CSV table of C-alpha atoms in Angstrom, one decimal:
chain,number,residue,atom,x,y,z
A,278,UNK,CA,0.0,0.0,0.0
A,279,UNK,CA,1.4,3.3,-1.0
A,280,UNK,CA,2.0,6.1,1.5
A,281,UNK,CA,0.9,9.6,0.7
A,282,UNK,CA,3.8,11.8,-0.3
A,283,UNK,CA,3.4,14.1,2.7
A,284,UNK,CA,3.5,11.3,5.3
A,285,UNK,CA,6.6,9.8,3.5
A,286,UNK,CA,8.3,13.2,3.6
A,287,UNK,CA,7.5,13.6,7.3
A,288,UNK,CA,8.8,10.1,8.0
A,289,UNK,CA,12.0,11.0,6.1
A,290,UNK,CA,12.4,14.2,8.1
A,291,UNK,CA,11.9,12.3,11.3
A,292,UNK,CA,14.4,9.7,10.4
A,293,UNK,CA,16.9,12.4,9.5
A,294,UNK,CA,16.3,14.1,12.9
A,295,UNK,CA,16.9,10.8,14.7
A,296,UNK,CA,20.1,10.3,12.8
A,297,UNK,CA,21.4,13.8,13.6
A,298,UNK,CA,20.4,13.5,17.3
A,299,UNK,CA,22.2,10.1,17.5
A,300,UNK,CA,25.3,11.9,16.1
A,301,UNK,CA,25.0,14.6,18.7
A,302,UNK,CA,24.6,12.0,21.4
A,303,UNK,CA,27.7,10.1,20.2
A,304,UNK,CA,30.0,13.0,19.6
A,305,UNK,CA,29.1,15.0,22.7
A,306,UNK,CA,28.6,11.9,24.9
A,307,UNK,CA,28.7,13.6,28.3
A,308,UNK,CA,27.6,17.1,27.4
A,309,UNK,CA,24.3,18.8,28.0
A,310,UNK,CA,23.8,18.7,24.3
A,311,UNK,CA,23.8,14.9,24.4
A,312,UNK,CA,21.3,15.0,27.2
A,313,UNK,CA,19.0,17.3,25.3
A,314,UNK,CA,19.5,15.1,22.2
A,315,UNK,CA,18.4,12.1,24.3
A,316,UNK,CA,15.3,13.9,25.5
A,317,UNK,CA,14.4,14.9,21.9
A,318,UNK,CA,15.0,11.3,20.7
A,319,UNK,CA,12.7,10.1,23.5
A,320,UNK,CA,10.0,12.5,22.3
A,321,UNK,CA,10.4,11.4,18.7
A,322,UNK,CA,10.3,7.7,19.7
A,323,UNK,CA,7.2,8.3,21.8
A,324,UNK,CA,5.5,10.0,18.9
A,325,UNK,CA,6.4,7.0,16.7
A,326,UNK,CA,5.0,4.7,19.5
A,327,UNK,CA,8.5,3.2,20.0
A,328,UNK,CA,8.1,3.3,23.8
A,329,UNK,CA,11.0,0.9,24.6
A,330,UNK,CA,13.4,3.1,22.6
A,331,UNK,CA,12.0,6.2,24.2
A,332,UNK,CA,12.2,4.8,27.7
A,333,UNK,CA,15.9,3.8,27.1
A,334,UNK,CA,16.7,7.4,26.1
A,335,UNK,CA,15.1,8.7,29.3
A,336,UNK,CA,16.9,6.1,31.4
A,337,UNK,CA,20.2,7.2,29.8
A,338,UNK,CA,19.6,10.8,30.9
A,339,UNK,CA,18.8,9.6,34.4
A,340,UNK,CA,22.1,7.6,34.5
A,341,UNK,CA,24.3,10.7,34.4
A,342,UNK,CA,24.7,12.7,37.6
A,343,UNK,CA,25.8,15.8,35.7
A,344,UNK,CA,22.4,15.9,33.9
A,345,UNK,CA,20.3,16.1,37.1
A,346,UNK,CA,18.8,19.4,36.0
A,347,UNK,CA,17.1,17.4,33.2
A,348,UNK,CA,16.0,14.5,35.4
A,349,UNK,CA,12.4,15.8,36.0
A,350,UNK,CA,12.0,15.9,32.2
A,351,UNK,CA,13.4,12.4,31.9
A,352,UNK,CA,11.1,11.1,34.6
A,353,UNK,CA,8.2,12.8,32.9
A,354,UNK,CA,9.1,11.0,29.7
A,355,UNK,CA,9.3,7.6,31.5
A,356,UNK,CA,5.9,8.3,33.0
A,357,UNK,CA,4.4,9.2,29.6
A,358,UNK,CA,5.9,5.9,28.2
A,359,UNK,CA,4.3,3.9,31.0
A,360,UNK,CA,1.0,5.7,30.4
A,361,UNK,CA,1.1,4.8,26.7
A,362,UNK,CA,1.5,1.2,27.8
A,363,UNK,CA,-1.5,1.6,30.2
A,364,UNK,CA,0.9,0.9,33.2
A,365,UNK,CA,-0.9,3.4,35.4
A,366,UNK,CA,0.7,2.6,38.7
A,367,UNK,CA,4.2,2.5,37.2
A,368,UNK,CA,3.6,5.9,35.6
A,369,UNK,CA,2.2,7.3,38.9
A,370,UNK,CA,5.5,6.3,40.6
A,371,UNK,CA,7.6,8.2,38.1
A,372,UNK,CA,5.4,11.3,38.6
A,373,UNK,CA,5.6,11.0,42.4
A,374,UNK,CA,9.4,11.0,42.2
A,375,UNK,CA,9.3,14.3,40.5
A,376,UNK,CA,7.3,16.2,43.1
A,377,UNK,CA,9.1,14.5,46.0
A,378,UNK,CA,12.6,14.9,44.8
A,379,UNK,CA,12.5,18.0,42.6
A,380,UNK,CA,10.0,20.3,44.3
A,381,UNK,CA,12.1,23.2,43.2
A,382,UNK,CA,11.0,22.6,39.7
A,383,UNK,CA,7.6,24.2,40.2
A,384,UNK,CA,6.2,23.7,36.7
A,385,UNK,CA,7.3,20.1,36.7
A,386,UNK,CA,5.9,19.6,40.2
A,387,UNK,CA,2.5,20.9,39.3
A,388,UNK,CA,2.3,18.7,36.2
A,389,UNK,CA,3.6,15.7,38.1
A,390,UNK,CA,1.0,16.0,40.9
A,391,UNK,CA,-1.9,16.2,38.4
A,392,UNK,CA,-0.6,13.4,36.1
A,393,UNK,CA,-0.1,11.1,39.1
A,394,UNK,CA,-3.6,11.7,40.3
A,395,UNK,CA,-5.0,11.0,36.8
A,396,UNK,CA,-3.0,7.8,36.6
A,397,UNK,CA,-4.2,6.6,40.0
A,398,UNK,CA,-7.8,7.4,38.9
A,399,UNK,CA,-7.3,5.4,35.8
A,400,UNK,CA,-6.0,2.5,37.9
A,401,UNK,CA,-9.2,2.7,40.0
A,402,UNK,CA,-7.3,4.1,43.0
A,403,UNK,CA,-9.6,7.1,43.6
A,404,UNK,CA,-8.8,7.4,47.3
A,405,UNK,CA,-5.1,7.7,46.6
A,406,UNK,CA,-5.8,10.1,43.7
A,407,UNK,CA,-7.9,12.3,46.1
A,408,UNK,CA,-5.0,12.3,48.6
A,409,UNK,CA,-2.6,13.4,45.9
A,410,UNK,CA,-4.9,16.2,44.7
A,411,UNK,CA,-5.5,17.4,48.2
A,412,UNK,CA,-1.7,17.5,48.9
A,413,UNK,CA,-1.2,19.4,45.6
A,414,UNK,CA,-3.9,22.0,46.5
A,415,UNK,CA,-2.2,22.5,49.9
A,416,UNK,CA,0.7,24.0,48.0
A,417,UNK,CA,-0.4,27.6,47.4
A,418,UNK,CA,2.7,28.3,45.4
A,419,UNK,CA,1.4,26.0,42.6
A,420,UNK,CA,-1.8,28.1,42.2
A,421,UNK,CA,-0.4,30.1,39.3
A,422,UNK,CA,-0.1,26.9,37.2
A,423,UNK,CA,-3.0,25.7,35.1
A,424,UNK,CA,-2.7,22.2,36.6
A,425,UNK,CA,-3.9,23.7,40.0
A,426,UNK,CA,-7.3,24.6,38.6
A,427,UNK,CA,-7.5,21.2,36.8
A,428,UNK,CA,-6.7,19.5,40.1
A,429,UNK,CA,-9.6,21.3,41.8
A,430,UNK,CA,-11.9,20.1,39.0
A,431,UNK,CA,-10.7,16.6,39.2
A,432,UNK,CA,-11.0,16.6,43.0
A,433,UNK,CA,-14.6,17.7,42.8
A,434,UNK,CA,-15.3,15.1,40.1
A,435,UNK,CA,-13.9,12.3,42.3
A,436,UNK,CA,-16.0,13.5,45.2
A,437,UNK,CA,-13.1,14.7,47.3
A,438,UNK,CA,-13.0,17.9,49.4
A,439,UNK,CA,-10.4,20.1,50.7
A,440,UNK,CA,-9.5,19.3,54.4
């Protein structure tokens, strides 16, 4: 079956991007550029539904102490891969690590709280999801992030209340 020209062209561009990112990763093996290349590769692989390859990219970022500033992004990527596989509890654990260990990354923290609660809800763990949402809403410093309002709505939907 023939592919439309546009989708073949997009695939060719994506393949070229992967090739270039792999070169960056290899040539600058321990640099921040290599870490960013791995994160981008992970995104591309996720979009291509190559979740094992994406997860390996994120694991590689987590394996280098000097890249700890990018660990929240790598953990988010691992969580998204787990979600794509419908591994809700595993995904929830990755998101929990973000807000427990990297609370200084406020935007990542807000996203992680909400994503963890959503995963727990999908895993039929509503009581735990409610606890996570209540804990998130206790952090007034997260109120400026859109996830805060989404957390309020999800908490109401799940029948939870603020203590």
